[in-house]
XYZ file of C-alpha atoms in Angstrom:
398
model
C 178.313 -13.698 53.682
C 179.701 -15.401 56.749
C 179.179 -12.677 59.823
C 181.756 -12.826 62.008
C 181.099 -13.824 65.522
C 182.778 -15.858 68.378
C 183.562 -19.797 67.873
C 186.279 -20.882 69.895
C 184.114 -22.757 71.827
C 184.483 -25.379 68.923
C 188.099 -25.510 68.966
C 188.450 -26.298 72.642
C 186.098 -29.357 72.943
C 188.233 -31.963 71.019
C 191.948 -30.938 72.624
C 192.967 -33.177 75.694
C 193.421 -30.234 78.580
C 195.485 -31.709 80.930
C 199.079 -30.559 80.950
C 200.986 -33.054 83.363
C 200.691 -35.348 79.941
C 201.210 -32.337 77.387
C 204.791 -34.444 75.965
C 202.375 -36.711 74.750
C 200.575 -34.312 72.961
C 203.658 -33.948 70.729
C 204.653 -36.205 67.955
C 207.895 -38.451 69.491
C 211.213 -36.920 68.559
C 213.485 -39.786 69.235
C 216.755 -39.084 71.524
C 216.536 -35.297 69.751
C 216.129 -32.459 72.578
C 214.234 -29.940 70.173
C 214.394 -26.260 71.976
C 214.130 -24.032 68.533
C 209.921 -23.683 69.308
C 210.908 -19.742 68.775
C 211.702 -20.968 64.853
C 208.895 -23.580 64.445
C 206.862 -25.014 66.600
C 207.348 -29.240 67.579
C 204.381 -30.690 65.631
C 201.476 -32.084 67.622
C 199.891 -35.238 66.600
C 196.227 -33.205 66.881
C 197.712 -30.973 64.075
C 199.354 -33.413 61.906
C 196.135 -36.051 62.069
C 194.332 -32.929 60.667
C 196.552 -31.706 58.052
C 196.561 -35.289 57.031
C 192.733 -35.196 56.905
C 192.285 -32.667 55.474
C 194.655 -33.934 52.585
C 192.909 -36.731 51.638
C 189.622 -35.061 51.361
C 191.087 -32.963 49.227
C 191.772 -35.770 46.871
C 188.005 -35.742 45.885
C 187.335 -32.025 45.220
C 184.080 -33.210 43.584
C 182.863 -33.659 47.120
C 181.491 -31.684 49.649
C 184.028 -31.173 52.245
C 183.371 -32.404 55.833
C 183.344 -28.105 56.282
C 183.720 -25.445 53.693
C 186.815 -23.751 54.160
C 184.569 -20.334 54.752
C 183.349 -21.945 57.820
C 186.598 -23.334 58.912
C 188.576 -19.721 58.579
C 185.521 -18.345 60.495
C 185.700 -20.880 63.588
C 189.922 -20.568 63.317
C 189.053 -16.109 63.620
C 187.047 -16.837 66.464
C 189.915 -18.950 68.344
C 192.725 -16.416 67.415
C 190.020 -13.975 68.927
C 189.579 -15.688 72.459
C 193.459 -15.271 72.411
C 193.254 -11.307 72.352
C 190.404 -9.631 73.047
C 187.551 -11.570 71.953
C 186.251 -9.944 68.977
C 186.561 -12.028 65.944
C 185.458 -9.369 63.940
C 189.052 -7.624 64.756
C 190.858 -10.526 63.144
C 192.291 -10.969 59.500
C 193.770 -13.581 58.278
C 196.956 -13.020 55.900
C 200.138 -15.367 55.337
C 202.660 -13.905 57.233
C 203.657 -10.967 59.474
C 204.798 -9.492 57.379
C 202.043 -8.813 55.600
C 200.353 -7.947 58.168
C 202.878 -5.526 59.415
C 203.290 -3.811 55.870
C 199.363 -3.389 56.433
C 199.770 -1.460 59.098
C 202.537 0.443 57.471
C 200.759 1.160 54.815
C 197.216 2.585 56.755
C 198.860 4.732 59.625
C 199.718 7.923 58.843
C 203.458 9.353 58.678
C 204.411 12.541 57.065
C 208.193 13.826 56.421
C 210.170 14.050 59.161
C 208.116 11.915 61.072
C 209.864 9.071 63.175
C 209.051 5.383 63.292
C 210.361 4.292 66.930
C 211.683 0.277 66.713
C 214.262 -1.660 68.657
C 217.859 -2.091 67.118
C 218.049 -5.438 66.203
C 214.459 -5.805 65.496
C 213.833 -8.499 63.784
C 213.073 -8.110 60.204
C 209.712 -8.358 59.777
C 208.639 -5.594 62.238
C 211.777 -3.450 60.145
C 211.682 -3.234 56.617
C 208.050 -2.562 56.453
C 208.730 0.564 58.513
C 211.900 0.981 56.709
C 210.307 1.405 53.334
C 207.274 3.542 54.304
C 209.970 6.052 55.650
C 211.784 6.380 52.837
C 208.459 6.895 50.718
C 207.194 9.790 52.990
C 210.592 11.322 54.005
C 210.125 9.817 57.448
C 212.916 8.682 59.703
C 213.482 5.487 61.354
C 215.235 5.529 64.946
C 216.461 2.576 66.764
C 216.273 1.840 70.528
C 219.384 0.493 71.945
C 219.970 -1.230 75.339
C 222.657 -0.185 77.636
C 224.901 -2.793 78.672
C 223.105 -4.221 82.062
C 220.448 -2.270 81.309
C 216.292 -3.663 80.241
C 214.732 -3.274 76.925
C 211.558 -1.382 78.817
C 213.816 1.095 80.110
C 215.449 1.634 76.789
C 212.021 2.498 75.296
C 210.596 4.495 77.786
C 213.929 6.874 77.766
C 213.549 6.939 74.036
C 210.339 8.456 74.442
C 211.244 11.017 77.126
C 214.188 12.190 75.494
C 212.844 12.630 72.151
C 212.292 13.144 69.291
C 208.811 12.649 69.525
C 207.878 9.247 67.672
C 204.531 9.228 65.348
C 204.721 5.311 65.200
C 205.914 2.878 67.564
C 206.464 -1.082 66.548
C 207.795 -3.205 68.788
C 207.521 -7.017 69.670
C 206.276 -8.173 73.380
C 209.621 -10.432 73.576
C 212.858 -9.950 71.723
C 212.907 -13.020 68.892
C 216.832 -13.372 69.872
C 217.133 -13.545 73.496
C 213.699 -13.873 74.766
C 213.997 -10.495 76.780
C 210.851 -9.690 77.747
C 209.126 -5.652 77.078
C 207.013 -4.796 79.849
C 204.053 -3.210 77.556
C 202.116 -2.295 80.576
C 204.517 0.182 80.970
C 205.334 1.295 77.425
C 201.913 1.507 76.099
C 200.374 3.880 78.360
C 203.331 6.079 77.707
C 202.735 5.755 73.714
C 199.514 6.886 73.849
C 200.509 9.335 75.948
C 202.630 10.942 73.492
C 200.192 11.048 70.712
C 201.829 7.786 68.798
C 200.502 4.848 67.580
C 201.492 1.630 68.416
C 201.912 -1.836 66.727
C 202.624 -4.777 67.897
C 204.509 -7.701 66.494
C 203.658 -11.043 68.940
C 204.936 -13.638 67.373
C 206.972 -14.773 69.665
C 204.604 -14.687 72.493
C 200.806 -14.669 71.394
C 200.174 -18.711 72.716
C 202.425 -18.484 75.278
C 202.305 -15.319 77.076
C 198.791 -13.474 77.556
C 197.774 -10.605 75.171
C 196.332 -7.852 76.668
C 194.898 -5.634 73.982
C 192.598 -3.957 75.886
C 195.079 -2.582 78.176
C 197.864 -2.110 75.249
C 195.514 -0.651 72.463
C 197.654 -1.106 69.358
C 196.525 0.311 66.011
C 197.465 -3.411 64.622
C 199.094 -6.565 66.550
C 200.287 -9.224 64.462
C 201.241 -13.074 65.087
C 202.483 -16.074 63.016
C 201.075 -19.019 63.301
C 203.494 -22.103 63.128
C 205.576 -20.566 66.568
C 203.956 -20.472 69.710
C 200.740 -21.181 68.307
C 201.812 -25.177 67.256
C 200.221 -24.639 63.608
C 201.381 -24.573 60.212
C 203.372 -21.802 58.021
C 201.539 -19.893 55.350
C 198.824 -18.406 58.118
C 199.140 -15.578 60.259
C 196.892 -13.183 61.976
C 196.473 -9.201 62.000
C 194.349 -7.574 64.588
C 193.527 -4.006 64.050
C 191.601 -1.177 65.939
C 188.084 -0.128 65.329
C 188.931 2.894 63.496
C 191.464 0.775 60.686
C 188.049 -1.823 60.452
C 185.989 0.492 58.876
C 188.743 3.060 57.051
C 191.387 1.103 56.491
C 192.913 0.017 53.361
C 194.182 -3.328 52.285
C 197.399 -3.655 50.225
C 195.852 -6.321 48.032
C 192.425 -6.821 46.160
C 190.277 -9.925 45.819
C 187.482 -11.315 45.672
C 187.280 -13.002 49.374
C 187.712 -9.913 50.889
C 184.523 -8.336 49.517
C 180.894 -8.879 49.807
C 179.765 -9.747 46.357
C 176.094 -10.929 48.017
C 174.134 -14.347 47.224
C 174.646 -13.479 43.502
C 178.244 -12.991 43.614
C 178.925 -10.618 40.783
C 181.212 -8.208 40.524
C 180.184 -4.883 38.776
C 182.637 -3.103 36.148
C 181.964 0.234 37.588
C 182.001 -0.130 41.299
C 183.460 -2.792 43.640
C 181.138 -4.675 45.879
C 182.024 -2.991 49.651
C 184.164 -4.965 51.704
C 183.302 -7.545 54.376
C 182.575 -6.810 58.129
C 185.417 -5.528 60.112
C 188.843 -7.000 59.796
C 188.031 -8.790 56.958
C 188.808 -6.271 54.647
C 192.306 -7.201 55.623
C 192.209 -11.021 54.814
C 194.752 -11.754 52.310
C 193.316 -13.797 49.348
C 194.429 -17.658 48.688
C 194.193 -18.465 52.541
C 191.178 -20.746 52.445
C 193.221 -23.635 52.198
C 191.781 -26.428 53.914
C 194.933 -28.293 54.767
C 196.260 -24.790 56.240
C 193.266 -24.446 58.269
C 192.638 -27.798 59.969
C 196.475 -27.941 60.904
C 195.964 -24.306 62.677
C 192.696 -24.983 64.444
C 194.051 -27.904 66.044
C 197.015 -25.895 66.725
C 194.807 -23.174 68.157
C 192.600 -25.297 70.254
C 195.590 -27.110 72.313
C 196.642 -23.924 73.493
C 193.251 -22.706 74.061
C 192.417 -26.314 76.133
C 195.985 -26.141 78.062
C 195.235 -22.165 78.960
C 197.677 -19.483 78.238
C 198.341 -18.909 81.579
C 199.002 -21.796 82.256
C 201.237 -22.667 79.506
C 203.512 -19.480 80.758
C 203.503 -20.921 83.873
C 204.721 -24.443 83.042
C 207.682 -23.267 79.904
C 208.597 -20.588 82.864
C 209.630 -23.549 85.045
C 211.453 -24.929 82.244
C 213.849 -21.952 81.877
C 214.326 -21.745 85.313
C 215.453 -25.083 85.956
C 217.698 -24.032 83.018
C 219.126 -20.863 84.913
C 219.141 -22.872 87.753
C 221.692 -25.519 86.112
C 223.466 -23.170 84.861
C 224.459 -21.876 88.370
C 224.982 -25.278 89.158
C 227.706 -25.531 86.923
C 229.555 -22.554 87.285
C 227.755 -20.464 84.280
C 225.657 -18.018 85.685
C 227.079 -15.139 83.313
C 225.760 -17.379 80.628
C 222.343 -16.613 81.437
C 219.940 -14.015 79.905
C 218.418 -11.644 82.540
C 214.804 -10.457 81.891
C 214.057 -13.761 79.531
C 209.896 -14.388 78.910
C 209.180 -17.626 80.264
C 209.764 -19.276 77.418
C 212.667 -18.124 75.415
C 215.800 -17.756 76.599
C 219.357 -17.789 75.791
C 222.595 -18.958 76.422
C 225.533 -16.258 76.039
C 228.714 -17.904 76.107
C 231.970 -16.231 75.646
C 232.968 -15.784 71.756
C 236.214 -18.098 72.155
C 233.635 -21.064 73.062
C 230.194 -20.650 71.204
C 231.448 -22.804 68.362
C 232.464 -25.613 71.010
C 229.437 -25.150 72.689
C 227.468 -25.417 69.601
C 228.990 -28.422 68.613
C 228.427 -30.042 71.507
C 224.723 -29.285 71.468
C 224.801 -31.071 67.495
C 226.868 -33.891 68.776
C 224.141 -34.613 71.837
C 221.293 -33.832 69.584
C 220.219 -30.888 71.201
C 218.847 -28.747 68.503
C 218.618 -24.847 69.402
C 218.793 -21.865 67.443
C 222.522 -19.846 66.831
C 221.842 -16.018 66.800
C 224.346 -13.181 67.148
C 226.763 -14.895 69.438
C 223.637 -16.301 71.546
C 222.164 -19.778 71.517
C 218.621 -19.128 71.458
C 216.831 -21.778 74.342
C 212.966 -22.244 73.804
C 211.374 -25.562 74.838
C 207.835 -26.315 74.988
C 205.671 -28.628 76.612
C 207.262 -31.464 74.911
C 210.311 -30.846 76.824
C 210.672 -31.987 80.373
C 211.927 -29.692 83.072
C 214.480 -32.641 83.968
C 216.251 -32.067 80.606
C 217.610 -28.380 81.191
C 220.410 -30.019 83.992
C 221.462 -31.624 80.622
C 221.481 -28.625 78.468
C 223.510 -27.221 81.046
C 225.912 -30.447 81.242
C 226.710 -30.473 77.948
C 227.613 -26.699 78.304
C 229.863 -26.769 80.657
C 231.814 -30.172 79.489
C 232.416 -28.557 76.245
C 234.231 -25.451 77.904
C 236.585 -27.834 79.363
């Protein structure tokens, strides 16, 4: 059995840390201006040397690998860990979020007429899982919706003043389609308050905003991996309170998930218990070592370049972007209340489609939502470039 414990120290020693060359860090796109990080992350040449590694060791299975992929997964937990709230022992692995999410679905408890608190427009991960479970227990799903001028945080924190009374709460830290931004400070404290649990969906901002778990105290959080993190698809993390670590239930059985002891058998009668903490939650088929050397790499750039500091550099990014935008004239374009790094662009309906096209034509590649063009750079993008986002904007309104 591999006891879970901190290692992110090993996934920070390797990554270069210095962000005035972060573009570098990136594998060269050409004359493309990639801003679509909030639908898969620009590759990094850390992460693609490794998956590449890490494929052609696998073309000798009858070796020993350079590291079993137990150990791997284990030093990867602890680096997802330093990212949250340190404890590695709080982390499962599984392949997506929603997975993870239909975990969390599936543990808390929600009785008939119960209510399930999300945002309208959620996106669908942090939804159908919730959706389902309600209609299994006779439970009721309500949907936050923002006024028009109005902020996302004080759309919640009416919802739960005026009732009815939520037993669940899921909600992301940033809005996947805008980049609006939830103040959870705010909204958690009032949760609890109330008696609900809460789960978090951070996709879009675990790697590039900071996580503050202690202060939030979600039943579960969950993240992706290939966003914001810079690592693959196919691995994604769950992070779930004490009390779900030792009572909780996963939604799938195997073997990985259990501790079967040096002799690794597996009685007819009674399974062997389940591993430490999260673990029980690890989803089975994960120990891929291609998978895992692409996200540690992924994990210790961010971890080397700081969170913090990562917010601080993609915030300048969208603000030169706002700041063009004024420039030319298109200041209702912008999104008030954006995270640092997503935004978006909210032209009027007569002139997305020109707009868009223009973007394609100048090999700008951002992501079409909803009437919105989603805007999220990262460090590969230079804070110069957003005067030409905003260029091409306003020439193709002309």
């Amino acid at each position: 059995m591999v006891t879970p414990r901190d290692t992110s120290a090993g996934l920070v020693s390797a990554a270069p840390a210095d962000l005035g060359a972060a573009a570098s860090a990136f594998m060269p796109s050409g004359d493309v201006l990639y801003l679509a990080c909030a639908a898969m992350a620009p590759r990094l040449r850390a992460v693609q040397a490794a998956g590449l590694a890490a494929l052609d060791a696998g073309a000798a299975p009858w070796q020993a690998p350079p590291e079993p992929p137990e150990a791997m997964l284990e030093r990867l937990r602890g680096g997802i860990a330093a990212l949250l709230d340190g404890d590695s022992g709080a982390i499962a692995a599984v392949p997506s979020a929603s997975y993870g999410l239909a975990t969390a679905a599936r543990n808390l408890p929600l009785d008939a007429g119960d209510v399930v608190l999300v945002l309208e427009g959620q996106f669908p991960s942090n939804l159908l899982p919730w959706q389902q479970r309600c209609a299994e227990r006779g439970a009721r799903l309500v949907g936050v919706q923002r006024g028009e001028g109005g902020d996302w945080t004080a759309a919640v924190l009416a919802a739960l003043e005026s009732g009815p009374l939520p037993r669940i709460v899921a909600l992301p830290q940033v809005r996947w389609d805008d980049g609006a931004l939830l103040d959870l400070d705010r909204i958690a404290p009032r949760v609890h308050d109330i008696g609900a649990a809460l789960v978090l969906d951070l996709s879009q901002s675990l790697g590039a905003l900071p996580a503050d778990l202690a202060r939030w105290r979600p039943d579960f959080a969950v993240s992706v991996g290939y966003k914001w993190l810079l690592g693959p698809v196919g691995l994604a993390w769950l992070w779930c309170a004490p009390h779900w670590r030792t009572l909780g239930l996963a939604i799938e059985q195997h073997w990985s998930a259990r501790d079967a002891g040096d002799g690794w058998r597996f009685p007819l009668d009674d399974a062997p218990l389940y591993r430490a903490g999260a673990l029980r939650f690890d989803a089975g088929g994960l120990d891929d070592p291609v998978r895992l050397a692409m996200a540690a790499a992924g994990v210790a750039q961010v971890a080397a370049w700081g969170v913090a500091a990562i917010a601080d550099a993609l915030g300048e990014r969208t603000r030169a972007l706002d700041a063009a935008l004024d420039a030319q004239g298109l200041s209702r374009w912008k999104t008030p209340g954006h995270a640092p790094h997503i935004t978006a662009l909210r032209p009027p309906a007569d002139q997305l489609d020109a707009v868009f096209a223009a973007f394609q034509r100048e090999r700008i590649v951002c992501t079409r939502r909803y009437g919105l063009l989603r805007i999220a750079p990262h460090l590969h993008v230079e804070v110069e470039d957003m005067a030409r986002v905003a260029a091409v904007a306003a020439a193709a309104t002309c």
